[in-house]
Coordinates of C-alpha atoms in Angstrom, one line a residue:
Chain A
M1 CA 305.9 20.4 167.2
V2 CA 302.7 20.3 169.1
V3 CA 300.9 21.7 166.1
A4 CA 302.4 19.0 163.8
I5 CA 301.4 16.2 166.2
T6 CA 297.9 17.5 166.6
A7 CA 297.6 17.7 162.8
A8 CA 298.9 14.1 162.4
I9 CA 296.4 12.8 165.0
I10 CA 293.5 14.7 163.4
T11 CA 294.5 13.2 160.0
A12 CA 294.6 9.7 161.6
L13 CA 291.3 10.2 163.2
K14 CA 289.7 11.6 160.0
A15 CA 291.0 8.6 158.1
N16 CA 289.1 6.2 160.5
T17 CA 285.9 5.6 158.6
A18 CA 284.1 3.9 161.5
L19 CA 284.6 7.1 163.6
T20 CA 283.6 9.6 160.8
T21 CA 280.6 7.5 159.9
A22 CA 279.4 7.5 163.6
L23 CA 280.1 11.3 163.8
G24 CA 278.2 11.9 160.5
G25 CA 281.2 13.7 159.0
S26 CA 284.9 14.6 159.6
F27 CA 284.0 16.8 162.6
I28 CA 287.5 16.6 164.2
Y29 CA 289.3 19.8 165.2
P30 CA 292.0 21.3 167.3
R31 CA 290.4 23.1 170.3
S32 CA 290.5 26.8 170.7
R33 CA 290.3 27.6 174.4
E34 CA 287.4 30.0 174.2
A35 CA 285.5 28.7 171.2
V36 CA 282.1 27.0 171.6
A37 CA 282.3 23.4 170.4
Q38 CA 280.3 22.2 167.4
I39 CA 278.0 19.3 168.1
P40 CA 278.7 16.5 167.4
G41 CA 282.4 17.0 167.4
V42 CA 285.8 15.7 168.5
Y43 CA 288.3 18.3 169.8
L44 CA 292.0 18.0 170.6
T45 CA 293.8 20.0 173.2
T46 CA 297.3 19.8 174.6
N47 CA 297.2 19.8 178.4
T48 CA 300.8 19.6 179.4
E49 CA 304.0 19.2 177.5
T50 CA 307.4 18.5 179.1
S51 CA 310.8 17.9 177.6
A52 CA 314.2 16.7 178.9
C53 CA 317.5 17.0 177.1
R54 CA 319.1 13.7 176.3
P55 CA 322.6 12.9 177.4
G56 CA 324.9 14.3 174.7
Y57 CA 322.4 17.1 174.0
L58 CA 325.2 19.7 173.3
S59 CA 326.4 17.8 170.2
A60 CA 323.3 15.8 169.1
R61 CA 320.6 18.3 170.2
H62 CA 318.1 15.6 171.0
R63 CA 315.2 16.2 173.4
D64 CA 312.7 13.6 174.6
C65 CA 309.2 15.1 175.0
R66 CA 306.1 13.9 176.7
Q67 CA 302.6 15.4 176.2
I68 CA 299.2 14.9 177.7
L69 CA 296.6 15.2 174.9
Q70 CA 293.0 15.8 175.8
V71 CA 290.4 14.6 173.4
D72 CA 286.9 16.0 174.0
V73 CA 283.9 14.2 172.4
F74 CA 280.6 16.1 172.3
D75 CA 277.2 15.0 171.3
D76 CA 273.6 16.0 172.0
G77 CA 272.2 12.5 171.6
T78 CA 272.2 9.9 174.3
A79 CA 275.0 9.1 176.7
A80 CA 275.4 5.7 175.0
Q81 CA 276.0 7.5 171.6
V82 CA 278.7 9.7 173.0
D83 CA 280.2 6.7 174.8
T84 CA 280.3 4.8 171.4
L85 CA 282.0 7.8 169.8
A86 CA 284.6 7.9 172.6
D87 CA 285.2 4.2 172.2
L88 CA 285.8 4.7 168.5
V89 CA 288.3 7.6 169.2
D90 CA 290.1 5.3 171.6
R91 CA 290.3 2.5 169.1
A92 CA 291.4 4.8 166.3
L93 CA 294.1 6.4 168.4
F94 CA 295.6 3.1 169.5
V95 CA 295.7 1.6 166.0
A96 CA 296.9 4.8 164.3
T97 CA 300.5 4.9 163.0
L98 CA 301.9 8.2 163.9
A99 CA 305.4 8.8 162.6
G100 CA 307.8 9.4 165.5
V101 CA 305.0 9.5 168.1
R102 CA 304.2 6.8 170.6
V103 CA 300.8 6.7 172.3
E104 CA 301.8 5.4 175.8
G105 CA 298.3 4.9 177.0
R106 CA 295.2 6.5 178.2
V107 CA 295.5 8.6 181.4
S108 CA 291.9 9.2 182.2
R109 CA 288.3 9.1 180.9
S110 CA 285.4 11.0 182.4
E111 CA 281.8 11.6 181.4
Q112 CA 279.9 14.8 182.0
F113 CA 276.4 15.9 181.1
E114 CA 275.7 19.6 180.6
A115 CA 272.2 20.0 182.0
D116 CA 271.6 23.5 180.5
T117 CA 272.5 22.5 176.9
G118 CA 271.6 18.8 177.0
R119 CA 275.0 17.9 175.7
H120 CA 277.0 14.8 176.6
H121 CA 280.8 15.2 176.9
V122 CA 283.5 12.5 177.3
A123 CA 286.9 13.8 178.1
L124 CA 289.8 11.4 177.2
R125 CA 293.4 12.0 178.0
Y126 CA 296.4 10.2 176.5
A127 CA 300.1 10.3 177.3
L128 CA 302.2 10.7 174.1
A129 CA 306.0 10.5 173.8
Y130 CA 308.2 11.8 171.0
S131 CA 311.7 13.0 170.3
L132 CA 312.8 16.3 168.8
Q133 CA 316.0 17.5 167.3
D134 CA 316.6 21.2 167.9
Chain B
M1 CA 325.4 -16.2 207.0
A2 CA 321.8 -16.3 208.2
R3 CA 319.8 -19.3 207.0
M4 CA 316.1 -19.4 206.7
T5 CA 313.4 -21.4 205.0
P6 CA 311.3 -19.9 202.2
E7 CA 308.4 -19.6 204.7
Q8 CA 310.6 -17.8 207.2
L9 CA 311.8 -15.4 204.4
K10 CA 308.2 -14.7 203.3
A11 CA 307.2 -14.0 206.9
R12 CA 310.1 -11.7 207.3
L13 CA 309.4 -9.8 204.1
D14 CA 305.7 -9.5 205.1
K15 CA 306.8 -8.0 208.4
A16 CA 309.2 -5.6 206.6
A17 CA 306.4 -4.5 204.3
K18 CA 304.2 -3.7 207.3
R19 CA 307.0 -1.8 209.1
I20 CA 307.8 0.5 206.1
I21 CA 304.1 1.5 205.7
P22 CA 304.2 4.4 208.2
S23 CA 307.3 5.8 206.5
V24 CA 305.7 5.5 203.0
E25 CA 302.5 7.0 204.3
K26 CA 304.5 10.0 205.6
G27 CA 306.1 10.3 202.1
M28 CA 302.8 10.0 200.3
D29 CA 301.3 12.7 202.5
L30 CA 304.2 15.0 201.7
A31 CA 304.0 14.2 198.0
A32 CA 300.3 14.8 197.9
L33 CA 300.7 18.1 199.8
N34 CA 303.3 19.2 197.2
I35 CA 300.8 18.4 194.4
E36 CA 298.0 20.2 196.3
A37 CA 300.3 23.3 196.6
K38 CA 301.0 23.2 192.8
A39 CA 297.3 22.7 192.0
K40 CA 296.5 25.8 194.1
L41 CA 299.2 27.7 192.2
N42 CA 297.6 26.6 188.9
C43 CA 294.4 28.2 190.2
S44 CA 296.1 31.5 191.1
P45 CA 296.3 34.5 188.8
G46 CA 299.9 35.3 188.1
S47 CA 301.2 31.8 188.6
S48 CA 298.6 29.9 186.5
P49 CA 299.8 28.3 183.3
Y50 CA 296.4 28.9 181.6
S51 CA 295.5 32.0 179.6
K52 CA 292.8 32.7 182.2
A53 CA 293.3 31.3 185.7
P54 CA 290.3 29.5 187.1
F55 CA 289.9 32.1 189.8
D56 CA 286.9 34.3 190.6
T57 CA 286.0 34.1 194.3
G58 CA 288.9 31.8 195.3
L59 CA 286.5 29.0 196.4
L60 CA 287.9 26.5 193.9
R61 CA 291.5 27.1 195.1
A62 CA 290.6 27.2 198.8
E63 CA 288.7 23.8 198.7
I64 CA 291.5 21.8 197.1
Y65 CA 292.8 19.3 199.7
H66 CA 294.8 16.1 200.0
Q67 CA 294.5 12.9 201.9
T68 CA 296.3 9.6 202.3
E69 CA 294.7 6.2 202.8
I70 CA 296.1 2.8 203.7
H71 CA 294.4 -0.3 202.3
G72 CA 296.2 -3.4 203.4
T73 CA 299.8 -2.9 202.1
Q74 CA 298.8 -0.2 199.6
V75 CA 299.3 3.5 200.4
Q76 CA 297.2 5.8 198.3
G77 CA 297.4 9.6 198.0
F78 CA 294.6 11.7 196.8
V79 CA 294.4 15.4 195.7
C80 CA 290.7 16.4 195.5
S81 CA 288.5 19.3 194.8
P82 CA 285.0 19.0 196.2
T83 CA 283.7 22.3 194.6
E84 CA 280.6 21.8 192.6
Y85 CA 282.0 23.3 189.4
A86 CA 285.5 21.8 189.7
E87 CA 284.8 19.0 187.3
A88 CA 283.5 21.4 184.6
V89 CA 286.7 23.6 185.0
H90 CA 289.0 20.6 185.1
E91 CA 287.5 18.6 182.2
G92 CA 286.1 21.5 180.2
T93 CA 282.7 22.0 178.7
S94 CA 281.3 22.6 175.2
R95 CA 281.8 26.3 175.8
R96 CA 285.3 26.3 177.2
A97 CA 288.3 24.0 177.0
G98 CA 289.4 22.3 180.3
R99 CA 291.9 23.7 182.7
P100 CA 293.2 20.5 184.4
F101 CA 294.7 22.2 187.4
I102 CA 295.2 18.9 189.3
L103 CA 296.4 16.7 186.5
D104 CA 298.8 19.4 185.4
A105 CA 300.1 19.5 189.0
I106 CA 300.6 15.8 189.1
V107 CA 302.5 15.8 185.7
S108 CA 304.7 18.8 186.5
E109 CA 305.6 17.4 190.0
R110 CA 306.3 13.8 188.9
D111 CA 310.0 14.0 189.5
A112 CA 309.6 15.6 192.9
T113 CA 307.0 13.0 193.8
Q114 CA 309.3 10.2 192.9
K115 CA 312.2 11.7 194.9
I116 CA 310.0 12.2 198.0
L117 CA 308.6 8.6 197.8
A118 CA 312.1 7.1 197.2
A119 CA 313.5 9.0 200.2
H120 CA 310.8 7.9 202.6
L121 CA 310.9 4.3 201.2
S122 CA 314.6 4.1 201.8
E123 CA 314.2 5.7 205.3
G124 CA 311.6 3.0 206.1
L125 CA 313.8 0.2 204.8
E126 CA 316.7 1.4 206.9
A127 CA 314.5 1.1 210.0
V128 CA 313.6 -2.5 209.2

């Protein structure tokens, strides 16, 4: 299910023309743990996923799940540019219609500068909620 | 039945809020300690949820600490890592995805945190 949600979010972000224009292309990908990020780029990673059986699970097989999604935004321009990209990701995610998934809010936002590569990085985290039927 | 004016009720509730703070502080300290322990497990090979635990010399794990602060009637708990490269490990870099050892600990211990805080809050209310 995580794969399906990540794919739906990537599709929603790619459909946002303001974001893809600012990025200079549809550079939005799922993150592979060890892979070096393309610059500029937006990468999605699942941090934590938890699920709890709903009352009546034995007959209905419903589970309520929560997920922390990390969205990394990288750019080698200025800090203002990467901030703008992060703001666009924020806006795109909050207005996106994701079937069966609720974006509950942003958990954190942090900015880093990689001095050795000259890359700016904004890490955004969102809390998502969705239901599954086993 | 005890009768009191709204002002008296307010004064009494304010007094109660002040009296429960030590108990809530104790609960917050315990909850933060629990999260600290989980964060340290997240940095330990064998118990880490990540494909590669953020562990080399053990400095990152050893320096994780917690503290509790009181600001007026607010009790705040912190779990911190002062290690220089902690932010790069937690948030990730362009070369490696993040391993949020503290955030994951907060999320996974959410139920335990609520139970600890609820128990200490009710303990404090009983004492009022």
